[in-house]
PDB file of C-alpha atoms and ligand atoms in Angstrom:
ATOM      1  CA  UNK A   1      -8.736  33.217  -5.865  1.00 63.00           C
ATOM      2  CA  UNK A   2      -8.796  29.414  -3.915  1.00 75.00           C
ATOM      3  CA  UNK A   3      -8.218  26.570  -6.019  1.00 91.00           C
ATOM      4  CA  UNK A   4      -8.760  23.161  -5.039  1.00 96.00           C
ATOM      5  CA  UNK A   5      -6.605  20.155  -4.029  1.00 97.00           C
ATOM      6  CA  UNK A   6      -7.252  16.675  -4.887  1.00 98.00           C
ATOM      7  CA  UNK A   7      -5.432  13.383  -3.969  1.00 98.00           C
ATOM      8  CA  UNK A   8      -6.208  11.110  -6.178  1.00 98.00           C
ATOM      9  CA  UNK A   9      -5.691   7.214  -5.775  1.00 98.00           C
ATOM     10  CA  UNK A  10      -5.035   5.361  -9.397  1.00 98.00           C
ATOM     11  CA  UNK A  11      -5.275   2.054  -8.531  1.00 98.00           C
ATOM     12  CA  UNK A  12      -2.543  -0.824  -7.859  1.00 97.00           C
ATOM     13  CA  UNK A  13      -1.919  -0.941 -11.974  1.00 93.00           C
ATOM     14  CA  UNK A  14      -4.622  -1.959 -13.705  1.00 93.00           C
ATOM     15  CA  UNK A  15      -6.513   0.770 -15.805  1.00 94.00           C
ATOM     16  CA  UNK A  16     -10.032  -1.467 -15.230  1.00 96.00           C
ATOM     17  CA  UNK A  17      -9.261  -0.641 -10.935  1.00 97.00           C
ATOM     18  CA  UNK A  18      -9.072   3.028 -11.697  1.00 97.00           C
ATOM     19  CA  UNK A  19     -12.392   4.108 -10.268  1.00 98.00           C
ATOM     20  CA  UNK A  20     -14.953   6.417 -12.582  1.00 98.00           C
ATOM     21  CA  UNK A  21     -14.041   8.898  -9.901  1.00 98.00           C
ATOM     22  CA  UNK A  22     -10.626   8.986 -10.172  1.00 98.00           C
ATOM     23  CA  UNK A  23     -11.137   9.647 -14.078  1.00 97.00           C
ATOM     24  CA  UNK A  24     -13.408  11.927 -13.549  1.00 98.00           C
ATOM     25  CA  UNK A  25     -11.409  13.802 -10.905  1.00 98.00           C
ATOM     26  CA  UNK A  26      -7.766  13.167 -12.938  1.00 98.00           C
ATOM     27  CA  UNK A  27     -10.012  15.535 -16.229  1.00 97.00           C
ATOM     28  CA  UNK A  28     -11.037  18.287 -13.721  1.00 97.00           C
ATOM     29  CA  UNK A  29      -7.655  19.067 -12.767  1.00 98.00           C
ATOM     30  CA  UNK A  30      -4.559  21.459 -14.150  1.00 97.00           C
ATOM     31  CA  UNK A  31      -1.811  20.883 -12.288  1.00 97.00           C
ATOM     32  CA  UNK A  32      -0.433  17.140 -11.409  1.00 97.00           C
ATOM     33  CA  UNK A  33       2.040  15.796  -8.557  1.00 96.00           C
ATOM     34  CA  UNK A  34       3.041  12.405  -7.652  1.00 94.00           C
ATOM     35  CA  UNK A  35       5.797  10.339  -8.359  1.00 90.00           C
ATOM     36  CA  UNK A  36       7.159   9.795 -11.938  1.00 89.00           C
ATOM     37  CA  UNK A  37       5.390   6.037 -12.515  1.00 89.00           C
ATOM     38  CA  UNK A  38       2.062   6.982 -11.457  1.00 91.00           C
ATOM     39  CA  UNK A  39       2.359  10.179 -13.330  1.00 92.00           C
ATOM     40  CA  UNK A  40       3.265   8.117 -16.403  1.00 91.00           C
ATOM     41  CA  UNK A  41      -0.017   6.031 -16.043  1.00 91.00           C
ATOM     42  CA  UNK A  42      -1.806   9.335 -16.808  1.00 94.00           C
ATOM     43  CA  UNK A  43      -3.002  10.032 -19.593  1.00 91.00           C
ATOM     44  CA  UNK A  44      -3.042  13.586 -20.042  1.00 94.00           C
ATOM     45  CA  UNK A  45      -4.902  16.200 -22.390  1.00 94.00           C
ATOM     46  CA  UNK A  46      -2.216  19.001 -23.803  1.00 95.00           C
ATOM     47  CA  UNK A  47      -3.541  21.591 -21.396  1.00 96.00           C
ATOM     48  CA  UNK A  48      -2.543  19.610 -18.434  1.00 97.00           C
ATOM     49  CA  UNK A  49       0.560  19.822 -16.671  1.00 96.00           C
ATOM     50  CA  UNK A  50       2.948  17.397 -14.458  1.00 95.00           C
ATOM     51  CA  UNK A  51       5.243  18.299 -12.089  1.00 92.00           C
ATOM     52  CA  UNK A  52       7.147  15.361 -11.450  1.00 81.00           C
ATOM     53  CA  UNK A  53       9.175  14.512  -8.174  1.00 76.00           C
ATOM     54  CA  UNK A  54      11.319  12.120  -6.033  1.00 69.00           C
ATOM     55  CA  UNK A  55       9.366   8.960  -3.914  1.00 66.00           C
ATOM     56  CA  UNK A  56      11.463  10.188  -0.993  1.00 67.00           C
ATOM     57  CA  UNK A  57       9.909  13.973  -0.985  1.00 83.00           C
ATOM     58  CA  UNK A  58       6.512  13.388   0.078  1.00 87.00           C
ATOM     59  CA  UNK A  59       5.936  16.862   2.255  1.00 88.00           C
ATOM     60  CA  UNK A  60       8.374  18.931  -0.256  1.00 90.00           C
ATOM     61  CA  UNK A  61       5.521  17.685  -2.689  1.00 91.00           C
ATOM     62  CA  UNK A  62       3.058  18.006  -0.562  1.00 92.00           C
ATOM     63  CA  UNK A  63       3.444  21.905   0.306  1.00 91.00           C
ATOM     64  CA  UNK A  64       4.300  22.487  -3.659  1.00 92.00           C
ATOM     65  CA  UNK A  65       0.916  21.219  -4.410  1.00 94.00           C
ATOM     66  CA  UNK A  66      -0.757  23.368  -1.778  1.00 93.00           C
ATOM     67  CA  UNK A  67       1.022  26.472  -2.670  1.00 92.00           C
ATOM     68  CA  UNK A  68      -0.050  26.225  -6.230  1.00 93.00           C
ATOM     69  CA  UNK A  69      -3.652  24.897  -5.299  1.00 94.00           C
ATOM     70  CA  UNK A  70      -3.776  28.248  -2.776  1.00 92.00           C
ATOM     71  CA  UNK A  71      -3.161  30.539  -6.176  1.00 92.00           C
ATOM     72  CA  UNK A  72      -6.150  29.247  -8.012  1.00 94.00           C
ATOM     73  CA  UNK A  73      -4.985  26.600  -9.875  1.00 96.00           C
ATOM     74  CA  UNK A  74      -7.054  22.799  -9.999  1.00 97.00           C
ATOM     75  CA  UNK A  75      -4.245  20.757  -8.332  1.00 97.00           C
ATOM     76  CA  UNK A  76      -4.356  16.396  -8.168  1.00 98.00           C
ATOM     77  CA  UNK A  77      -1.929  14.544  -6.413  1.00 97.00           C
ATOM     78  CA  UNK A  78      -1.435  11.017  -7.587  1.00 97.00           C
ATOM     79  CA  UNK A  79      -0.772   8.017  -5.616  1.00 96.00           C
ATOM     80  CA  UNK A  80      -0.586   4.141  -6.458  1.00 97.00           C
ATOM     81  CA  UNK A  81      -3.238   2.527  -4.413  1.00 98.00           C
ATOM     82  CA  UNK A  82      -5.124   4.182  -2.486  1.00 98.00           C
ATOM     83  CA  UNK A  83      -4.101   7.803  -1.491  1.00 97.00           C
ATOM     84  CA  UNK A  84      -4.630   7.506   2.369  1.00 97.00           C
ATOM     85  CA  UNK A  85      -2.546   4.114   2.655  1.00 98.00           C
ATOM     86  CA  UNK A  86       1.028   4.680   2.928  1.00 97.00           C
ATOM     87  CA  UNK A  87       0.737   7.505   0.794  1.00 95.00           C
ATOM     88  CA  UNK A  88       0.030  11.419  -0.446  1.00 95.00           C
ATOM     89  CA  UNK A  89      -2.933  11.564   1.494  1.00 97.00           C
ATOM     90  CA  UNK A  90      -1.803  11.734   4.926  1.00 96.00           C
ATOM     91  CA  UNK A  91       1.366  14.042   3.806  1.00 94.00           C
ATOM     92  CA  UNK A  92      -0.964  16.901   2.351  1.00 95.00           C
ATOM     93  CA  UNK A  93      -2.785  16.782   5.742  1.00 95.00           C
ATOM     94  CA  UNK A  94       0.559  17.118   7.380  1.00 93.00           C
ATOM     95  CA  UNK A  95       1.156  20.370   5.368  1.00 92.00           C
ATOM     96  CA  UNK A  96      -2.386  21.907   5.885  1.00 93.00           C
ATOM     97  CA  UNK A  97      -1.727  21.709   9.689  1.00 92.00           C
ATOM     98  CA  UNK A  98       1.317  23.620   8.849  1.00 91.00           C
ATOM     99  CA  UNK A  99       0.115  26.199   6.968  1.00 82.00           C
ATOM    100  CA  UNK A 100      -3.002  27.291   8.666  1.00 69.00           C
ATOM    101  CA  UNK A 101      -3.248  30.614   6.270  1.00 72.00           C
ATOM    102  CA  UNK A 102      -3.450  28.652   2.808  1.00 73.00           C
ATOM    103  CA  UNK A 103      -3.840  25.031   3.612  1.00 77.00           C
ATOM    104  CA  UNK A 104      -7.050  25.587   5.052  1.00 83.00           C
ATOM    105  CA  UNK A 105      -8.859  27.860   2.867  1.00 85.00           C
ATOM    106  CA  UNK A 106      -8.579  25.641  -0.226  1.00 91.00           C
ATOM    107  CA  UNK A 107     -11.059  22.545  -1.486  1.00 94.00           C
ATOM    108  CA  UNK A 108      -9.708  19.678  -0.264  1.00 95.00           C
ATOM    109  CA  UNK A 109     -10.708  16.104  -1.789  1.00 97.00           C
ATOM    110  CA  UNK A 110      -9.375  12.629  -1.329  1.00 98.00           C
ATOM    111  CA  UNK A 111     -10.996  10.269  -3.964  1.00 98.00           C
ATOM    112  CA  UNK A 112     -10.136   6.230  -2.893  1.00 98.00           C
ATOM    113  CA  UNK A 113      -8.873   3.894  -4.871  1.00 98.00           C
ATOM    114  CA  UNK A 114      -8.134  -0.041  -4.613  1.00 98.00           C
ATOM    115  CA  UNK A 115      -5.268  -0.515  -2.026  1.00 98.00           C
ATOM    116  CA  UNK A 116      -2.851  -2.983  -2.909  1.00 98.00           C
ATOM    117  CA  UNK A 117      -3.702  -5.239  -0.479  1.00 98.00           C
ATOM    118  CA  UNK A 118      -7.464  -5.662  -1.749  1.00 98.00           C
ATOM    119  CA  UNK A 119      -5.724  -6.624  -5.589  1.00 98.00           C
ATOM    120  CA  UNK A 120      -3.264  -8.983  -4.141  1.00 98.00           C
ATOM    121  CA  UNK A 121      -6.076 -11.090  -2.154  1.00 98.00           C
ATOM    122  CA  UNK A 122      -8.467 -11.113  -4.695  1.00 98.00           C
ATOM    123  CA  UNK A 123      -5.893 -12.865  -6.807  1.00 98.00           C
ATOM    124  CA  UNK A 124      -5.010 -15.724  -3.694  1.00 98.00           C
ATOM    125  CA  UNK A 125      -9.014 -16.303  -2.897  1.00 98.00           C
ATOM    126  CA  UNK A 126     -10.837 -14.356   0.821  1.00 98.00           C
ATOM    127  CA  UNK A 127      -7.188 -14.113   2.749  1.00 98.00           C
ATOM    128  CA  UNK A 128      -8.625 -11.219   4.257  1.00 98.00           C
ATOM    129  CA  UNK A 129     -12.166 -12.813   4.909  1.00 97.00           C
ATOM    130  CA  UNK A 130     -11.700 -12.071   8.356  1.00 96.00           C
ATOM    131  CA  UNK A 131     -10.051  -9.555  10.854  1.00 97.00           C
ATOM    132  CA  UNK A 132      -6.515  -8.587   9.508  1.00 98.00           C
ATOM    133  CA  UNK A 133      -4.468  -5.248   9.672  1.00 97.00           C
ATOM    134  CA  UNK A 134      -2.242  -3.576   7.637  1.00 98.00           C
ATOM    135  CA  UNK A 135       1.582  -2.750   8.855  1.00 98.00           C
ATOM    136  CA  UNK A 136       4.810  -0.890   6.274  1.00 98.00           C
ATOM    137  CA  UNK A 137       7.674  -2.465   7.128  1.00 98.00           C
ATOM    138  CA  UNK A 138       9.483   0.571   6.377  1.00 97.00           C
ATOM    139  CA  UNK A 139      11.021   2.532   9.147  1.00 95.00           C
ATOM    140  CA  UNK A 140      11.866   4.832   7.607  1.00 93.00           C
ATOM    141  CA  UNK A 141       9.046   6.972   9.695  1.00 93.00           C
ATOM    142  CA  UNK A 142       9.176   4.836  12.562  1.00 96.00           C
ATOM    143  CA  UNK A 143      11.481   2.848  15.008  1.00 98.00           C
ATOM    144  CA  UNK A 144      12.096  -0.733  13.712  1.00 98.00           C
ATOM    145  CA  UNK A 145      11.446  -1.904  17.889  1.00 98.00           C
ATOM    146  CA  UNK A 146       7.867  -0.291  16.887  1.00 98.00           C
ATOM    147  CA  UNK A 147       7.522  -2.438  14.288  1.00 98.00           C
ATOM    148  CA  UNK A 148       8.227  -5.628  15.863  1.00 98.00           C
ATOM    149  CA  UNK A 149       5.882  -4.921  18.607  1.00 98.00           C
ATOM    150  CA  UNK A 150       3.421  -4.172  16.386  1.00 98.00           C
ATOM    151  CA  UNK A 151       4.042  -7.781  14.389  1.00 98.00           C
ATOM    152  CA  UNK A 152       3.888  -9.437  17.884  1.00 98.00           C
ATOM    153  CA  UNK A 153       0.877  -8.299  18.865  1.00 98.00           C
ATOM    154  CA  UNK A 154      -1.427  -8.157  15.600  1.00 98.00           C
ATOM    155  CA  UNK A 155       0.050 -12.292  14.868  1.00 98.00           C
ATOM    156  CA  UNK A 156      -0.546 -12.966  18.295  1.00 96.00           C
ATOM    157  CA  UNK A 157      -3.922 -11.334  18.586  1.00 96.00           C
ATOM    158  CA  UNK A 158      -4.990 -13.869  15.660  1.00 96.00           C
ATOM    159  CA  UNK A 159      -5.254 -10.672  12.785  1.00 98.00           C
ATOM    160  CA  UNK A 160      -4.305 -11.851   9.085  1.00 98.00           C
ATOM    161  CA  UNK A 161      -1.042  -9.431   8.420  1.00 98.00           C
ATOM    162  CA  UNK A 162      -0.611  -7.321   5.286  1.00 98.00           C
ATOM    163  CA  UNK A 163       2.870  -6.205   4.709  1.00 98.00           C
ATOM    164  CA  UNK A 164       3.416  -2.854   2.572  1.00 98.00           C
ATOM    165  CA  UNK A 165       6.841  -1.770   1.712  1.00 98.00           C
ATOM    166  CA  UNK A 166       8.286  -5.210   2.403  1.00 98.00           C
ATOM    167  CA  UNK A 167      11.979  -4.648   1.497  1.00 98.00           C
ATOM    168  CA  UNK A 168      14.191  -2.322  -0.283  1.00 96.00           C
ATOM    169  CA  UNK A 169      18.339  -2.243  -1.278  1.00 95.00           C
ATOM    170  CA  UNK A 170      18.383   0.203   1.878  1.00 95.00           C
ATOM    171  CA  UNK A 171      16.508  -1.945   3.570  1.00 96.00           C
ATOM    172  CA  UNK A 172      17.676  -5.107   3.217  1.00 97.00           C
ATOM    173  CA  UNK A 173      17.110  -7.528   6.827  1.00 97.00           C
ATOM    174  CA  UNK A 174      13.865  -5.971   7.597  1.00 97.00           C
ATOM    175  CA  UNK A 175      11.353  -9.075   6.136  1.00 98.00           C
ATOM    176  CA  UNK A 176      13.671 -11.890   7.071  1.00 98.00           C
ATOM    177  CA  UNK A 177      13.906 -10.696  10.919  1.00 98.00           C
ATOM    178  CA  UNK A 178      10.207 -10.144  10.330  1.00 98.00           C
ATOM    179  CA  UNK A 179       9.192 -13.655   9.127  1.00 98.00           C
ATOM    180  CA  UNK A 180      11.373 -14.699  12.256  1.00 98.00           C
ATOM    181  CA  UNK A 181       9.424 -12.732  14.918  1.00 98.00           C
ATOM    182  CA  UNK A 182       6.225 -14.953  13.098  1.00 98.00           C
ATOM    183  CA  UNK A 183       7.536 -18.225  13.287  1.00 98.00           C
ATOM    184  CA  UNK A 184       7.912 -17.640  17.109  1.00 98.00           C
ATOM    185  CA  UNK A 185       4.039 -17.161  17.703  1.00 97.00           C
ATOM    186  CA  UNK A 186       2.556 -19.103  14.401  1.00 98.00           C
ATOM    187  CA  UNK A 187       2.625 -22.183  13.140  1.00 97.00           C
ATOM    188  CA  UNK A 188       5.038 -22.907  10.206  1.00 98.00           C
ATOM    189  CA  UNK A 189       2.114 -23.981   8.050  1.00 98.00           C
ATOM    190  CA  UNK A 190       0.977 -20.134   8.205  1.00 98.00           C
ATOM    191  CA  UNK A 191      -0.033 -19.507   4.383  1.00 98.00           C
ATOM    192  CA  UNK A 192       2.187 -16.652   2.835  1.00 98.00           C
ATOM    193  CA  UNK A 193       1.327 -14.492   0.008  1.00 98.00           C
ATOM    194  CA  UNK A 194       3.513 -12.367  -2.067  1.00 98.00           C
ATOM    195  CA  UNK A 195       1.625 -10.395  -4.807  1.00 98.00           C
ATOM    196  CA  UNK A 196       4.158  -8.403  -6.767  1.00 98.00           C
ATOM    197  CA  UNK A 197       3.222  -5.845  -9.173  1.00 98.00           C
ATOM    198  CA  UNK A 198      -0.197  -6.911  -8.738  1.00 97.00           C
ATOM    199  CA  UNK A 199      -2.501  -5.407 -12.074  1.00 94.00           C
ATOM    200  CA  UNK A 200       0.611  -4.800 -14.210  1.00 94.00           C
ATOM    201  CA  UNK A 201       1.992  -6.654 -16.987  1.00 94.00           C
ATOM    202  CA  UNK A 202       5.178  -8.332 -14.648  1.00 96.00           C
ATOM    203  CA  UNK A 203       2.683  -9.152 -12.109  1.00 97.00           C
ATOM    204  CA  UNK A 204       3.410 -12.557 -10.350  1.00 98.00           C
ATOM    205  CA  UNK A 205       2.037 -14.541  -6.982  1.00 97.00           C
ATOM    206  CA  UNK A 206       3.398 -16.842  -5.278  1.00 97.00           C
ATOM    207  CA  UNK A 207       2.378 -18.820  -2.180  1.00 97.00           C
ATOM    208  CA  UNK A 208       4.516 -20.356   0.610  1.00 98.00           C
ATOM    209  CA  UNK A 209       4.029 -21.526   4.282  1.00 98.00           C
ATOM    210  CA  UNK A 210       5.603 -19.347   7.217  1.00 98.00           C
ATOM    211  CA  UNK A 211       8.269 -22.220   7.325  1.00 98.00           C
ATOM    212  CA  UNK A 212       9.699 -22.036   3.698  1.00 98.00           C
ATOM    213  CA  UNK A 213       9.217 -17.787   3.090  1.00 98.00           C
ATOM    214  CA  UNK A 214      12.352 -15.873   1.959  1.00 98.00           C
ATOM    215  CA  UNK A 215      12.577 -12.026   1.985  1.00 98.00           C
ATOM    216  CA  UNK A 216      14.317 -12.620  -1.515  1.00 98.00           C
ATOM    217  CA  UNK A 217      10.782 -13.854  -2.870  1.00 98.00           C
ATOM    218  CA  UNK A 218       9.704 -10.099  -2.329  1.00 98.00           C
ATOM    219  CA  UNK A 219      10.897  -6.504  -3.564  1.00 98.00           C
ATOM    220  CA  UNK A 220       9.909  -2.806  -3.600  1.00 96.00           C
ATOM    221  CA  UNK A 221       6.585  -3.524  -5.293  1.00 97.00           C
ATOM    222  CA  UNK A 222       4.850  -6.611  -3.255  1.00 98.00           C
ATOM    223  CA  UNK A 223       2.274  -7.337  -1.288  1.00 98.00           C
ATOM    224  CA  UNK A 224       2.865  -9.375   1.583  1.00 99.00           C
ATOM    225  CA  UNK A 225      -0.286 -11.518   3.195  1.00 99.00           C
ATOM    226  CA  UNK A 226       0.494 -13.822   6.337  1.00 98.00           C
ATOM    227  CA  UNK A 227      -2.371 -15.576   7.226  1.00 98.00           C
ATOM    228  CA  UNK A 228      -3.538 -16.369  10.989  1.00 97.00           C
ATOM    229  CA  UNK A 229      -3.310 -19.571  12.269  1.00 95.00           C
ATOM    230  CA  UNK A 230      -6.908 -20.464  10.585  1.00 95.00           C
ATOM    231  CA  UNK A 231      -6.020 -19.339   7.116  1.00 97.00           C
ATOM    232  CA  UNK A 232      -6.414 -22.024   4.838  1.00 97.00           C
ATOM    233  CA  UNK A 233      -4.704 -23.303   1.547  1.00 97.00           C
ATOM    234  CA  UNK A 234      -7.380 -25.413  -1.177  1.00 97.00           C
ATOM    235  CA  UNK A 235      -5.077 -27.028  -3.612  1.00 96.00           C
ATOM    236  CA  UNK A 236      -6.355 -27.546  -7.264  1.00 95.00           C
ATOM    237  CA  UNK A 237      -5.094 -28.947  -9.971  1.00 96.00           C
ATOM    238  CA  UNK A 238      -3.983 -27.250 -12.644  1.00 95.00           C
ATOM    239  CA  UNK A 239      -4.781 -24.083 -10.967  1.00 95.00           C
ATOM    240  CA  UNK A 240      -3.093 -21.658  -8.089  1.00 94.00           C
ATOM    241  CA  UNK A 241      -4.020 -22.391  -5.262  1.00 95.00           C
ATOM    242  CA  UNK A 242      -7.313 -20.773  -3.146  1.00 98.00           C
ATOM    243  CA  UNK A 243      -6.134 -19.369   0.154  1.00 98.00           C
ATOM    244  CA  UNK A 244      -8.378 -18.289   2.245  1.00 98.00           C
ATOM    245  CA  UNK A 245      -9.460 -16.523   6.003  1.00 98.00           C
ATOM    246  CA  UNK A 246     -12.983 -18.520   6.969  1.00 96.00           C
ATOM    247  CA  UNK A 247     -15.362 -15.815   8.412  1.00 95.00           C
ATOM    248  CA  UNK A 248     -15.917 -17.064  11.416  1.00 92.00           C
ATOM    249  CA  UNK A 249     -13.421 -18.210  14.377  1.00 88.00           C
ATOM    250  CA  UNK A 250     -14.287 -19.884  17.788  1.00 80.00           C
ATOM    251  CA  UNK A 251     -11.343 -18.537  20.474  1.00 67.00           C
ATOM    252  CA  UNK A 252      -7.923 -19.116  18.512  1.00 55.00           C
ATOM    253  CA  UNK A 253      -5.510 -21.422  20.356  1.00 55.00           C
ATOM    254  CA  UNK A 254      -2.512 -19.128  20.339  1.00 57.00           C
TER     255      UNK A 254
HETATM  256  N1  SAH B   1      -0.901   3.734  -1.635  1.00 94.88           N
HETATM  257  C1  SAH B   1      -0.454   2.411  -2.051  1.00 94.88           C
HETATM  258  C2  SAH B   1       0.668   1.889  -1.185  1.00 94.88           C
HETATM  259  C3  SAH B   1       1.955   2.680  -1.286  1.00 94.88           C
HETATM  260  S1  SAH B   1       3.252   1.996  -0.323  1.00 94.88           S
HETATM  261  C4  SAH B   1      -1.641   1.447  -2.046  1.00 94.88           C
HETATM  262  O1  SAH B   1      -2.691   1.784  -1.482  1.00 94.88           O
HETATM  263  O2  SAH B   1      -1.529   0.360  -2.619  1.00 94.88           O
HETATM  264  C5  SAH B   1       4.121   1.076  -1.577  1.00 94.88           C
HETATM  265  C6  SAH B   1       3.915  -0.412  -1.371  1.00 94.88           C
HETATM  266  O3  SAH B   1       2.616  -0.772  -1.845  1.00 94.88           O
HETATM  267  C7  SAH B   1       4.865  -1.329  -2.111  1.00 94.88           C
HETATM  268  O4  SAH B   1       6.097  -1.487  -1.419  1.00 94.88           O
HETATM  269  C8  SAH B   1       4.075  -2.628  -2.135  1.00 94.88           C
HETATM  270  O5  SAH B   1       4.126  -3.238  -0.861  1.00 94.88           O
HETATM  271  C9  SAH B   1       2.636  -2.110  -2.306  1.00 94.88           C
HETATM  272  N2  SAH B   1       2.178  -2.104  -3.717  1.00 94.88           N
HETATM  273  C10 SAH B   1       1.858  -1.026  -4.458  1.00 94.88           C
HETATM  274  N3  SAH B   1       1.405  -1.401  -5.685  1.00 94.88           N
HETATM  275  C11 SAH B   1       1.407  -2.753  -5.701  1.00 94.88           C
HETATM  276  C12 SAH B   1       1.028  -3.737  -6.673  1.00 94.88           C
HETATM  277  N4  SAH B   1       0.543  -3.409  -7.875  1.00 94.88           N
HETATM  278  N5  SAH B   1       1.163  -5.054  -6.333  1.00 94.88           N
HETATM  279  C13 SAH B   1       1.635  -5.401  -5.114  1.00 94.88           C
HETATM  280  N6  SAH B   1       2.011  -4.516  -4.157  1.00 94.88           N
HETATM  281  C14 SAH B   1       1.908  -3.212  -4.450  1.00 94.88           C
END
């Protein structure tokens, strides 16, 4: 009997930016995998089990979920976010290539949710009103040299930035040599954003310029935006302030 496999996306915290689909997919299932906090934002009818595990054992996970999906059972993997962005999504593709026999025969689903980035700029204003890309500062899974490359060429190709996995206790120098690389190729003025713990209940934002960021403004669970070198700040008072990417750019002078 073939059961099916779903990754599931919750969200970056807040129950109202689970998606109808992700409910409706999070009754149809059986079995559950993710990582202990998203599997605690569940909530779960009696006849529906969790299978908790480690951050740091994404294929182990992975190939557990696929194994029980290929005996029949109704199997959702859980991610924060969005499933495909730095997460589960990617990792149970990983283990269907591997395991041609099972992997392949199953029903395989990925249901989106709102990416972290998307909850953190919708809190600053439009950051990402115009071209911008997305980069994990973690390499863990890649070389840090690819990383800076990466930063050099997206800042200096004009793209808004979005930082996932800023910094961590085993990664400690990471963001500051990051914010560095920046303030060779934009100008100090460069709008930051940290969004941390965007949709949750310790959520808090913060805005600096390029010039005055510190890696100790961020941790495991922010969101970092750098604008371009047209992002721009609208001060209010009595309110945080707007930042935001105008739509349209002429040929940018760096
Ligand atoms: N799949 C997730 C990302 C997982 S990588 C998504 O689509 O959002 C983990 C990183 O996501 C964290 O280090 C942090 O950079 C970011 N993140 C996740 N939830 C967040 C939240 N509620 N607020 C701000 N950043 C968050």
């Amino acid at each position: 009997m073939t059961g099916s496999l779903t990754v599931i996306g919750l969200g970056p915290g807040n129950p109202d930016q689970t998606t109808p689909e992700a409910r409706a997919a999070i009754e149809a299932a059986s079995d559950f995998f993710g990582y202990g906090p998203y599997l605690d934002r569940l909530e779960l009818a009696p006849d529906q089990t969790c299978h908790a595990s480690d951050n740091r054992e994404e294929l182990s996970r992975a190939r557990a979920a696929l194994e029980m999906a290929a005996s029949g059972r109704s199997v959702a993997v859980v991610s924060g976010g969005d499933a495909g962005v730095f997460a589960m999504a990617a990792a149970i593709c990983e283990a269907i290539e591997q395991d041609p026999i099972s992997g392949r025969e199953i029903d395989f689903r990925v249901v989106p949710g709102i990416t972290a980035m998307l909850a953190v700029a919708a809190r600053a204003g439009a950051p990402l009103g115009h071209d911008f890309c997305t980069v994990s500062l973690s390499d863990n899974l890649k070389p840090w040299d690819v990383i800076e490359a990466r930063l050099r060429a997206a800042a200096g190709a004009g793209f808004v930035l979005a930082f996932y996995n800023p910094i961590s206790r085993a990664r400690p120098w990471q963001l500051g040599r990051a914010f560095e690389i920046l303030r060779e190729i934009l100008p100090e003025a460069t709008p930051v954003i940290f969004g941390r713990a965007v949709g949750r209940a310790d959520e808090h934002m913060a805005v600096a310029t390029l010039g005055e960021a510190r890696p100790d403004q961020a941790d495991m669970a922010t969101c970092i935006i750098v604008g371009s070198a047209e992002t721009r700040v609208i001060e209010r008072k009595g309110r945080a302030p707007l930042v935001y990417s105008p739509r349209s750019t002429g040929r940018p002078a760096i």
